Short mmCIF file of C-alpha atoms in Angstrom, two decimals:
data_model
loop_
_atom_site.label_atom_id
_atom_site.label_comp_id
_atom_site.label_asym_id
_atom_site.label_seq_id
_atom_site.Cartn_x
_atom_site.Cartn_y
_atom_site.Cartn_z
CA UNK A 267 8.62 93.16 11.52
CA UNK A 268 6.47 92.74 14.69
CA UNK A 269 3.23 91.84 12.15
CA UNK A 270 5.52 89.22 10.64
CA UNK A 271 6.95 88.13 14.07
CA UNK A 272 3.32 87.40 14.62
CA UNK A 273 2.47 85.35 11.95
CA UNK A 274 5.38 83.33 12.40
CA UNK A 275 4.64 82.82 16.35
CA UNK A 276 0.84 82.07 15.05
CA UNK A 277 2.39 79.44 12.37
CA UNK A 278 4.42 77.62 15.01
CA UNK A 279 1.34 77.50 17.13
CA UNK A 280 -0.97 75.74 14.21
CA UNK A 281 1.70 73.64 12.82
CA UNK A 282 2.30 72.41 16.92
CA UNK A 283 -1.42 71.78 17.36
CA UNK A 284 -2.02 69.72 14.40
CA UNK A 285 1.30 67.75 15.44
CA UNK A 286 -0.66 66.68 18.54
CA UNK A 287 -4.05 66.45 17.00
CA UNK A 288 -2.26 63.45 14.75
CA UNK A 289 -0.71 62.03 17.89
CA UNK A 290 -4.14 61.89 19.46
CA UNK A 291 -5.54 60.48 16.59
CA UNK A 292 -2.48 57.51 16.18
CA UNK A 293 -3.91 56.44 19.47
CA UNK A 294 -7.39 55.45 18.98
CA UNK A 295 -8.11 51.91 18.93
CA UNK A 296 -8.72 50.36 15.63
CA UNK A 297 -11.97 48.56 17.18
CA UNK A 298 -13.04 51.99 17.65
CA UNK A 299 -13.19 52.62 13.94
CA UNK A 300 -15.58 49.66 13.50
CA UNK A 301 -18.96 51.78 14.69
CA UNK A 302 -20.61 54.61 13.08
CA UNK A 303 -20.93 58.32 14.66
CA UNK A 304 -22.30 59.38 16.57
CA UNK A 305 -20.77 56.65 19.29
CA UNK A 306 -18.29 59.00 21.38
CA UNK A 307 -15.03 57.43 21.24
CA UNK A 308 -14.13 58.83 24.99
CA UNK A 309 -17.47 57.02 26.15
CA UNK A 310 -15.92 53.33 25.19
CA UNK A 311 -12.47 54.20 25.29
CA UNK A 312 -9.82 51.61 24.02
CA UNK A 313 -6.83 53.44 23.23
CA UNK A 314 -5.12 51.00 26.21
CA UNK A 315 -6.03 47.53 24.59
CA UNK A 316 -3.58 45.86 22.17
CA UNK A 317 -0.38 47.65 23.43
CA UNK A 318 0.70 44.05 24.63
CA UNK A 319 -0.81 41.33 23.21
CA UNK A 320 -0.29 37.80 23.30
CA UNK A 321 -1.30 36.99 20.22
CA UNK A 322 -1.73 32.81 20.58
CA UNK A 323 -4.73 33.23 18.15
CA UNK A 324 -7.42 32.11 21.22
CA UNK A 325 -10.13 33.76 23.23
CA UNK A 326 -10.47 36.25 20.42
CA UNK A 327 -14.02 36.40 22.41
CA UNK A 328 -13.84 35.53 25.93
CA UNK A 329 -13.39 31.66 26.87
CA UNK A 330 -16.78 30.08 27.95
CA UNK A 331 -16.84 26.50 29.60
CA UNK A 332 -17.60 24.89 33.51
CA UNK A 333 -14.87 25.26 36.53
CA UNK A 334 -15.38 22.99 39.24
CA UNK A 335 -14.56 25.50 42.25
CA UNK A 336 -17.49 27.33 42.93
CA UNK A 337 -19.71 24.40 43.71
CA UNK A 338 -17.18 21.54 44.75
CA UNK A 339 -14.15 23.09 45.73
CA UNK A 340 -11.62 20.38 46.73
CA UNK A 341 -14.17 18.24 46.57
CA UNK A 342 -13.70 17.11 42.81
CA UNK A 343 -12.78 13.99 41.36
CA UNK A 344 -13.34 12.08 37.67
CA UNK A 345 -16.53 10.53 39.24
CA UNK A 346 -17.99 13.94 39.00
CA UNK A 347 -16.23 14.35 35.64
CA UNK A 348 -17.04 11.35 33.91
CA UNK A 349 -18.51 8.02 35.44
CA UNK A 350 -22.35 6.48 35.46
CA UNK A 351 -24.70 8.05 38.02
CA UNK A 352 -26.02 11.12 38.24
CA UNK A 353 -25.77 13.21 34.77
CA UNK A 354 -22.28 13.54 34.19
CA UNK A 355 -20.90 17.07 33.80
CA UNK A 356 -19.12 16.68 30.79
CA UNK A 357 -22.30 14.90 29.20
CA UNK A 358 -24.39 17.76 31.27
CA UNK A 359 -22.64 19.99 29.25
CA UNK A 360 -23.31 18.27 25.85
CA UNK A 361 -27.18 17.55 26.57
CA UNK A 362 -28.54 20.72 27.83
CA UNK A 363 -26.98 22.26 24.71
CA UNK A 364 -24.39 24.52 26.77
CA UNK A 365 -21.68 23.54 24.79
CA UNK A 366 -24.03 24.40 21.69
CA UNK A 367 -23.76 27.64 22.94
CA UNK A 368 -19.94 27.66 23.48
CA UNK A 369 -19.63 26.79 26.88
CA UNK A 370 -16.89 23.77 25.42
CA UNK A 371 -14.33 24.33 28.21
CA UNK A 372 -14.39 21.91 31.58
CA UNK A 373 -12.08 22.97 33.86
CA UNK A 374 -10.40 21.34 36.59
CA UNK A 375 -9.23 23.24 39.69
CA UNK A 376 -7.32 22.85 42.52
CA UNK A 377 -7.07 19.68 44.21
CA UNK A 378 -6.72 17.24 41.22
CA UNK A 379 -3.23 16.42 41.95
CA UNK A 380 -1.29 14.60 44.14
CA UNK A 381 0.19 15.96 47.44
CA UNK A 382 3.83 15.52 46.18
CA UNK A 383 5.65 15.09 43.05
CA UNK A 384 7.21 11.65 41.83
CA UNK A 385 10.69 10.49 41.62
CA UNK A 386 11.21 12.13 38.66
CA UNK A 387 9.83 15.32 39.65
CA UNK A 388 6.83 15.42 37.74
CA UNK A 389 3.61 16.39 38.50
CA UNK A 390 1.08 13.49 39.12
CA UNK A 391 -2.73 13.21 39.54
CA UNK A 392 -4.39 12.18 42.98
CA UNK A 393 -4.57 8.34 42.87
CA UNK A 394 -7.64 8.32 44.68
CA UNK A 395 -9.42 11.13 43.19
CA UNK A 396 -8.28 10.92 39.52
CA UNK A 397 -7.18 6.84 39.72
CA UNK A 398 -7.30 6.94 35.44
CA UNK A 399 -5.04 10.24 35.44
CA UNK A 400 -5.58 13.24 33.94
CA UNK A 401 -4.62 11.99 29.97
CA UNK A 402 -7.72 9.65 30.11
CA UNK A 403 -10.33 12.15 31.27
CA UNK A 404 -8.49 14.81 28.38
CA UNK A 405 -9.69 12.36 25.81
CA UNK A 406 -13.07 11.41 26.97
CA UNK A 407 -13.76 14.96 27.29
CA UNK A 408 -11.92 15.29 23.90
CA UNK A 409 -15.14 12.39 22.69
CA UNK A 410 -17.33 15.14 23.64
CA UNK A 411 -16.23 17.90 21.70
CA UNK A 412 -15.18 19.59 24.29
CA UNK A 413 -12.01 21.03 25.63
CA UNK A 414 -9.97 20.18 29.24
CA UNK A 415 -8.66 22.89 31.53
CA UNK A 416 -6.18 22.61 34.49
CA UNK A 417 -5.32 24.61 37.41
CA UNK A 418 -1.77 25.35 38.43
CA UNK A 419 0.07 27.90 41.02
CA UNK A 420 2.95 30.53 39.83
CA UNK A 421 4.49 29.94 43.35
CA UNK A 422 5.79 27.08 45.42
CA UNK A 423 2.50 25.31 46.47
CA UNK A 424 -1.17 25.54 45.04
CA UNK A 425 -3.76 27.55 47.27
CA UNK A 426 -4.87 24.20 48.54
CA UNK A 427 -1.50 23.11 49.06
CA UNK A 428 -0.26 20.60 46.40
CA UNK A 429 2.82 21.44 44.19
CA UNK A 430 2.87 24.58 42.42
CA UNK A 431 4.75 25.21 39.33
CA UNK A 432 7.03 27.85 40.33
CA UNK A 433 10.80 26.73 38.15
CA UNK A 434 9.10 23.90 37.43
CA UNK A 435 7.30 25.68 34.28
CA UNK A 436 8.47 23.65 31.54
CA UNK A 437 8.29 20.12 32.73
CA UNK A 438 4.59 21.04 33.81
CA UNK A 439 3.92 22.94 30.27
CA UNK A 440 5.14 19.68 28.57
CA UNK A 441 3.59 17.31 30.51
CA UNK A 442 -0.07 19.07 30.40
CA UNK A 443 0.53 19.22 26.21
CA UNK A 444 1.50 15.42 26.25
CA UNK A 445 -1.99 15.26 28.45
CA UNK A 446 -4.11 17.11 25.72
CA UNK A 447 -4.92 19.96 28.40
CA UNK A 448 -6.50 23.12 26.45
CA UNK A 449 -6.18 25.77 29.30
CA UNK A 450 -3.91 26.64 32.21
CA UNK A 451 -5.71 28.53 35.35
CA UNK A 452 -2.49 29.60 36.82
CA UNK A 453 -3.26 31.07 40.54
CA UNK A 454 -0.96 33.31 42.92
CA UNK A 455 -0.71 31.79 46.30
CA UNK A 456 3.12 30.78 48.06
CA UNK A 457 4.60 33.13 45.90
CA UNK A 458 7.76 33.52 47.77
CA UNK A 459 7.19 37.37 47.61
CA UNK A 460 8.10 37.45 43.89
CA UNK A 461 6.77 40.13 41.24
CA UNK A 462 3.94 38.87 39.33
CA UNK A 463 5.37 40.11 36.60
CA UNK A 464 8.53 37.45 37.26
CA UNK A 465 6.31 34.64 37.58
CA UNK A 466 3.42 34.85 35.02
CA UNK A 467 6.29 34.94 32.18
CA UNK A 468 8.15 32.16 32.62
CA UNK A 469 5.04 29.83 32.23
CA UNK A 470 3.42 31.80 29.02
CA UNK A 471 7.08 31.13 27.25
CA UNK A 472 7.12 27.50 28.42
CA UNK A 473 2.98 26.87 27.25
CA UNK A 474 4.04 28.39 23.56
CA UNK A 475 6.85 26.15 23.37
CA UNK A 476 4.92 23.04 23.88
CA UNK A 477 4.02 24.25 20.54
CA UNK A 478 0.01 23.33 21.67
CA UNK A 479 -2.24 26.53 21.94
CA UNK A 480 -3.50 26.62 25.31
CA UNK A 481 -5.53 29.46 26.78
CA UNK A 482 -3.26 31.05 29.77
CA UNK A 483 -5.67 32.36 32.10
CA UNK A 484 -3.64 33.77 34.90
CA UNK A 485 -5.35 34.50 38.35
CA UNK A 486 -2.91 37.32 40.07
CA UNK A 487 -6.07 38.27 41.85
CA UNK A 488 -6.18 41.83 40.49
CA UNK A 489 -3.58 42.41 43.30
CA UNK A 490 -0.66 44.45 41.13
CA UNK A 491 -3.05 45.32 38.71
CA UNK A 492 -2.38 42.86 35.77
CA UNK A 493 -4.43 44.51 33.55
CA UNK A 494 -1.55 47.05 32.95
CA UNK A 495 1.36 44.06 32.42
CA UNK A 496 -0.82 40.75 31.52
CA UNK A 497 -1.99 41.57 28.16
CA UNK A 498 1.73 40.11 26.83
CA UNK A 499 1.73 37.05 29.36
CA UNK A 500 -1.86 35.63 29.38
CA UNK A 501 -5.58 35.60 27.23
CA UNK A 502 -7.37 36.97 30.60
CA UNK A 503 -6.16 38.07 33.63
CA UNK A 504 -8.61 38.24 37.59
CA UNK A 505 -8.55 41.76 38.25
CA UNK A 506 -10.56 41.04 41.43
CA UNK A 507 -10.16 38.95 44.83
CA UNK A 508 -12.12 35.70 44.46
CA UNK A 509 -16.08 35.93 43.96
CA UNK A 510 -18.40 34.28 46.37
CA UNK A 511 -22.18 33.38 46.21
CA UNK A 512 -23.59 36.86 47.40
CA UNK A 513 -25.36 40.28 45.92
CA UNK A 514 -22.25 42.42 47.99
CA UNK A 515 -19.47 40.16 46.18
CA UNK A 516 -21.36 40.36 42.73
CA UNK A 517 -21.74 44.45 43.04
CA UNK A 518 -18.28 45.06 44.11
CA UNK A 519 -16.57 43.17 41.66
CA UNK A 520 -18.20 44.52 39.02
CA UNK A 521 -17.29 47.74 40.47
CA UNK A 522 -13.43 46.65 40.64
CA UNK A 523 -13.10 45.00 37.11
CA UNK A 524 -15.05 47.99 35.41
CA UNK A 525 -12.09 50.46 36.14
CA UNK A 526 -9.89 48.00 33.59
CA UNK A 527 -12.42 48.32 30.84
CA UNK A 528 -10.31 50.38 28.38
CA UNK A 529 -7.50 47.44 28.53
CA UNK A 530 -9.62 44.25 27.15
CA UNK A 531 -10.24 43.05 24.16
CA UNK A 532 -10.20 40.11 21.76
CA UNK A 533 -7.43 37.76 22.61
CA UNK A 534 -6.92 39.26 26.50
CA UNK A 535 -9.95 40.03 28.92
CA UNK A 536 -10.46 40.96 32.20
CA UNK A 537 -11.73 38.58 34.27
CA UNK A 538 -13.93 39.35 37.33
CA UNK A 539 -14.01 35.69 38.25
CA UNK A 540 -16.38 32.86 37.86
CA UNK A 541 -20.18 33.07 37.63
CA UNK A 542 -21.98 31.92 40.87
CA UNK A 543 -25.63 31.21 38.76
CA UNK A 544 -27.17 28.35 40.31
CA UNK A 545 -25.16 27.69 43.43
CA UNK A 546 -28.22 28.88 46.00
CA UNK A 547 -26.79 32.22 47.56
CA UNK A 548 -29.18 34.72 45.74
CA UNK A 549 -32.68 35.32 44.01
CA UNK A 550 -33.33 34.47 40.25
CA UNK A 551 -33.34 38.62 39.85
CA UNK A 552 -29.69 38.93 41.67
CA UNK A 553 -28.62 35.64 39.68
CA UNK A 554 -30.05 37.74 36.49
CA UNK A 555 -28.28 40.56 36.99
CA UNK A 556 -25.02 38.78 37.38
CA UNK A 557 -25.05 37.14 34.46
CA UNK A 558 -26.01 40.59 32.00
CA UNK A 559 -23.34 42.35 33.53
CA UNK A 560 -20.80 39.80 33.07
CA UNK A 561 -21.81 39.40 29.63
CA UNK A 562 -21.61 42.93 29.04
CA UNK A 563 -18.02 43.56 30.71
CA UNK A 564 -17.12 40.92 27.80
CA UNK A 565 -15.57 38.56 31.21
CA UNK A 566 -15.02 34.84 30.58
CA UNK A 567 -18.26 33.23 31.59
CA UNK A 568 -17.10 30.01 33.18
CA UNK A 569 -20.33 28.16 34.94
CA UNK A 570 -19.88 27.37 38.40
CA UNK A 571 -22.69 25.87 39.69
CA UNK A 572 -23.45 21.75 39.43
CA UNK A 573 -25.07 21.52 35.73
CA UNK A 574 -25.91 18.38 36.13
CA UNK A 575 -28.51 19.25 38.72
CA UNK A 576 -29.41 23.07 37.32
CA UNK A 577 -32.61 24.27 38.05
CA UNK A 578 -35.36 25.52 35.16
CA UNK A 579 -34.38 29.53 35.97
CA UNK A 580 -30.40 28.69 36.56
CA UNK A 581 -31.19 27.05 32.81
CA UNK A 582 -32.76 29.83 31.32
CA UNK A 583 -30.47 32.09 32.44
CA UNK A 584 -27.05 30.26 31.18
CA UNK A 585 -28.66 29.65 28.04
CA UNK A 586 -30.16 33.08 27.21
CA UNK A 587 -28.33 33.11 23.71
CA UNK A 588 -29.29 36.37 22.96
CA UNK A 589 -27.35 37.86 26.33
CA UNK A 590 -24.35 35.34 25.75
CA UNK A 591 -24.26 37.18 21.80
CA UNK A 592 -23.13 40.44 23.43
CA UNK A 593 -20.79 38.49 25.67
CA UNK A 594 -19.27 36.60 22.71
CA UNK A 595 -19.50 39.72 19.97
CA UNK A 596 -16.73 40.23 17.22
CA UNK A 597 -16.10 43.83 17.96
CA UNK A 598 -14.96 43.06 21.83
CA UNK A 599 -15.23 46.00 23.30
CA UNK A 600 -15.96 45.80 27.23
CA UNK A 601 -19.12 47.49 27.89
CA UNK A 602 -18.84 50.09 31.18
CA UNK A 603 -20.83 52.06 34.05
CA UNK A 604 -21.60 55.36 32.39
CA UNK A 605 -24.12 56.56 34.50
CA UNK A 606 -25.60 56.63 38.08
CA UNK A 607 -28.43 58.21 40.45
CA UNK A 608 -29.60 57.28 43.28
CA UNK A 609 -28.85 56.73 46.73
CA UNK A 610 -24.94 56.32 46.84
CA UNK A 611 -25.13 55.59 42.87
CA UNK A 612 -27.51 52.15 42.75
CA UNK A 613 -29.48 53.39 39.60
CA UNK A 614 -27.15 52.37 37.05
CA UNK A 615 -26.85 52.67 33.42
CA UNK A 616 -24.11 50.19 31.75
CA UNK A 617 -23.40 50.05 27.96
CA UNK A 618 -21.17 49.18 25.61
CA UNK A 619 -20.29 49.05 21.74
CA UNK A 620 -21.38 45.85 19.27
CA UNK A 621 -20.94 45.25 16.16
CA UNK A 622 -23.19 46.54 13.35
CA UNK A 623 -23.12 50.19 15.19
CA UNK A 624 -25.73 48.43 17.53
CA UNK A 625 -25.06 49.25 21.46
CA UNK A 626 -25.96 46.88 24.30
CA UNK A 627 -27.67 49.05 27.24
CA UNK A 628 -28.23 47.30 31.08
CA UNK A 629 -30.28 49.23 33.38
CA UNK A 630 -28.97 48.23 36.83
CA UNK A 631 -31.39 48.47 39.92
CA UNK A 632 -28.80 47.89 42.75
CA UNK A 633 -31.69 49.70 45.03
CA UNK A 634 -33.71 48.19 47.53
CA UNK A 635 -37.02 49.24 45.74
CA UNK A 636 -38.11 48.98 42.42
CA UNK A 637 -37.73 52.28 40.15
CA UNK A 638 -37.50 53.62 36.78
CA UNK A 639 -33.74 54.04 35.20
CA UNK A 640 -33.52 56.53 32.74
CA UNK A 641 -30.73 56.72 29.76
CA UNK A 642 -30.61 60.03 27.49
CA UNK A 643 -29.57 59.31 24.23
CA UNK A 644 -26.34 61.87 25.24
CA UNK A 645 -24.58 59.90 27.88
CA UNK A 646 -25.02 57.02 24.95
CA UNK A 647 -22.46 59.31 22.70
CA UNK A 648 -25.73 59.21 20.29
CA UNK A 649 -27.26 62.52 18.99
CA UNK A 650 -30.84 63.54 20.89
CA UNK A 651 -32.65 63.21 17.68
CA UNK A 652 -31.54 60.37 16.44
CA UNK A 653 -34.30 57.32 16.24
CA UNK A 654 -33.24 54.53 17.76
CA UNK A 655 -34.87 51.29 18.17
CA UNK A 656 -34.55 49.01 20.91
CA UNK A 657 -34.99 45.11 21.63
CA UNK A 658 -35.35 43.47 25.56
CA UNK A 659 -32.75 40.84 25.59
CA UNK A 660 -34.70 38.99 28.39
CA UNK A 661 -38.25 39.41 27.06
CA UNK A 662 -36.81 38.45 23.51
CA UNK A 663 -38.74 40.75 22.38
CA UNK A 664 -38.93 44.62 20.48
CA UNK A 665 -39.88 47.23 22.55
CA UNK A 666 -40.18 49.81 19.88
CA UNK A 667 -39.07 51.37 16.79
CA UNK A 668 -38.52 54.84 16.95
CA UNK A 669 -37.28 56.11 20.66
CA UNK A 670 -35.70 59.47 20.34
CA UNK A 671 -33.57 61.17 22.67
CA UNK A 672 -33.79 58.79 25.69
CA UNK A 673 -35.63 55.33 26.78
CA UNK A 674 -36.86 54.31 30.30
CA UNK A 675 -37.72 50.93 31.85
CA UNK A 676 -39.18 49.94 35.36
CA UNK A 677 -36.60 47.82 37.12
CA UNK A 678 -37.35 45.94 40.08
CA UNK A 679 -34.71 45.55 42.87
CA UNK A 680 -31.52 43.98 42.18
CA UNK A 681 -32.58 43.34 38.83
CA UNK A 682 -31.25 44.30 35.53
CA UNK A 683 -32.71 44.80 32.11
CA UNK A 684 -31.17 44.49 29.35
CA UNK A 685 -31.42 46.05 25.81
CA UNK A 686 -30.26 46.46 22.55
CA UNK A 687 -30.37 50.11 21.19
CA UNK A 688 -29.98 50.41 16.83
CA UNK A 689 -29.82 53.76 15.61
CA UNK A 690 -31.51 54.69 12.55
CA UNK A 691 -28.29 55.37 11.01
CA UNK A 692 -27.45 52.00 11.28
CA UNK A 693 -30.73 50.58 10.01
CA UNK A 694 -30.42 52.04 7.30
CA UNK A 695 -27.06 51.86 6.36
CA UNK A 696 -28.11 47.93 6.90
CA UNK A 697 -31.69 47.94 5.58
CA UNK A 698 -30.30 46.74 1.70
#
């Protein structure tokens, strides 16, 4: 009796464990399934993306395009847009083959509107600013082949202090469809004190009604942690205070918006805020950097520097097509810090999944002195004796064929190199 009592006890125990091994199992991400062993599934965890998606069938890779903030600020106006001159930005855009590249959406942020509403309520555009209103620049930028974006506020005023859209949601989703807008930056500032997850909503419903598909990109600042609630409301959400033009803001945002990693993918991202490439506050290394890891935490790259005026290095970094392929990969799965040494962590090893069972790999030299970063083939998820063979994404160039185990690369400071590491398995699973 007690031998059977056993066996019975030991039955329950097995039939309980496999119960939660299937549970386990329900819960990995489907983009997961996409790449060959030996990836480690905990390394690039996903199981939180997809819970609540929006589902408007855009930024199934993150949104690319211009915002005017970083470099003008208030200071914008359809001149700058659109009239004889100096290079215009939309035709900036067009020439230097950005848009080739997908950088198709100009946005407009704050400041384009008028200080009040009209009679009727409605929102109107700065007479002296935008004189031809926003429905004229929409379809010269429309000419182009590109795609307008507007800023709005889920609260009572804008940052800058025009109206917001706060229960005004669906006059001002209507009226930016009848204007041909393709994107909605929708900010956080005079929010009466109300939820973010109160306000973001209303809009989203009100933008699908219009029954035109445009990208919600809602900027809650990272402050109740959207990443948790947003993936149902918007296609990206800021998961970090705004970004300014320095080496400290670049660093700690990246630090910030890599703790949402496991909660982005294609049709929501997390957004760590615009790129500051080009504007002046940092070397061409620090400017470098930026961009890789932005590409490689799959954020929205959004130019913000003047690109009618860009510099040969600002160029050649913006249009590295090779580092804005990761960024814009089908698989969209934000690559992560997996590994650090160092003093207080600033030799850093970032990496992330692509498809084809390839993996992109950024060594990050955050140091004040050159050194040599080190990734073993283990903290990769990948076997030690597998052969792998890796490609420099700024060199454009292969490195070699057949590194086993683990690679190394001389980084100078503040600099970042970036790679591309193909197992053997993959080669030749692809080689026919």
């Amino acid at each position: 009796m007690a031998k059977n009592g056993f066996l019975l006890v030991y039955l329950v125990v097995i039939l309980f464990l496999w119960a939660i091994s299937l549970s386990i199992g329900a819960r990995v991400a489907p983009l997961l399934q996409n790449y060959a062993k030996p990836i480690s599934s905990n390394i690039f965890d996903t199981s939180n993306y997809g819970k609540l998606q929006l589902n408007n069938g855009l930024a199934r890779t993150p949104q690319m395009g211009w915002n005017s903030w970083n470099f003008f600020a208030c200071n914008i106006n359809e001149t700058v847009i659109k009239e004889t001159g100096l290079m215009l930005t939309a035709d900036a855009l067009v020439s230097t083959g950005l848009a080739d590249l997908g950088y198709v959406y100009l946005n407009i942020d704050d400041c384009w509107s008028a200080a009040t509403r009209d009679s009727k309520g409605q929102l109107v555009a700065d007479p002296v600013t935008f004189p031809s209103g926003i429905k004229a620049l929409a379809d010269y930028i429309h000419e182009k082949g590109l795609k307008l974006g507007i800023y709005s506020d889920a609260g009572v005023f804008t940052c800058q202090v025009r109206p917001g859209s706060l229960n005004h949601e669906n006059d001002d989703a209507e009226l930016f469809a009848s204007w041909g807008v393709d994107y909605l930056k929708y900010d956080n500032c005079y929010n009466l004190g109300i939820k973010p997850e109160d306000r973001y909503p209303p809009m989203r419903n009100a933008l699908n009604a219009t029954g035109r598909r445009i990208l919600f990109s809602l900027c809650e600042w990272g402050v109740d942690d959207p990443a948790l609630w947003a993936g149902h409301i918007g296609n990206s959400w800021r998961t970090t205070d705004d970004i300014n033009d320095s080496w400290a803001s670049v660093t700690t945002i990246a630090d910030i918006n890599d703790k949402w990693a496991a909660y982005a993918g294609p049709g929501g991202w997390n957004d760590p805020d615009m790129l500051e490439v080009g504007n002046g506050g940092m070397t061409y290394q620090e400017y470098r950097a930026h961009f890789s890891i932005w590409a490689l935490m799959k954020a929205p790259l959004l130019v913000g520097c003047d690109v009618r005026n860009m510099t040969a290095e600002t160029y050649q970094i913006l249009t590295n097509q090779e580092v804005v392929a990761v960024n814009q990969d089908r698989l969209g799965v934000q690559g992560r810090k997996i590994h650090v040494t160092g003093t207080e962590g600033c030799l850093q090893v970032w990496a992330g999944p692509l498809s084809g069972s390839r993996l992109v790999v950024a060594l990050w030299n955050r140091c004040t002195k050159a050194a040599t970063i080190t990734v073993k083939w283990e903290t990769l998820g990948i076997e030690p004796r597998t052969t792998v063979s890796v490609r420099d994404l700024w060199k454009h160039k292969d490195v070699s064929d057949d590194v086993v185990a683990s690679f190394s690369a001389r980084v100078d400071s503040h600099d970042c190199e970036m790679y591309i590491f193909t197992p053997s398995y993959t080669r030749s699973r692809y080689a026919a």
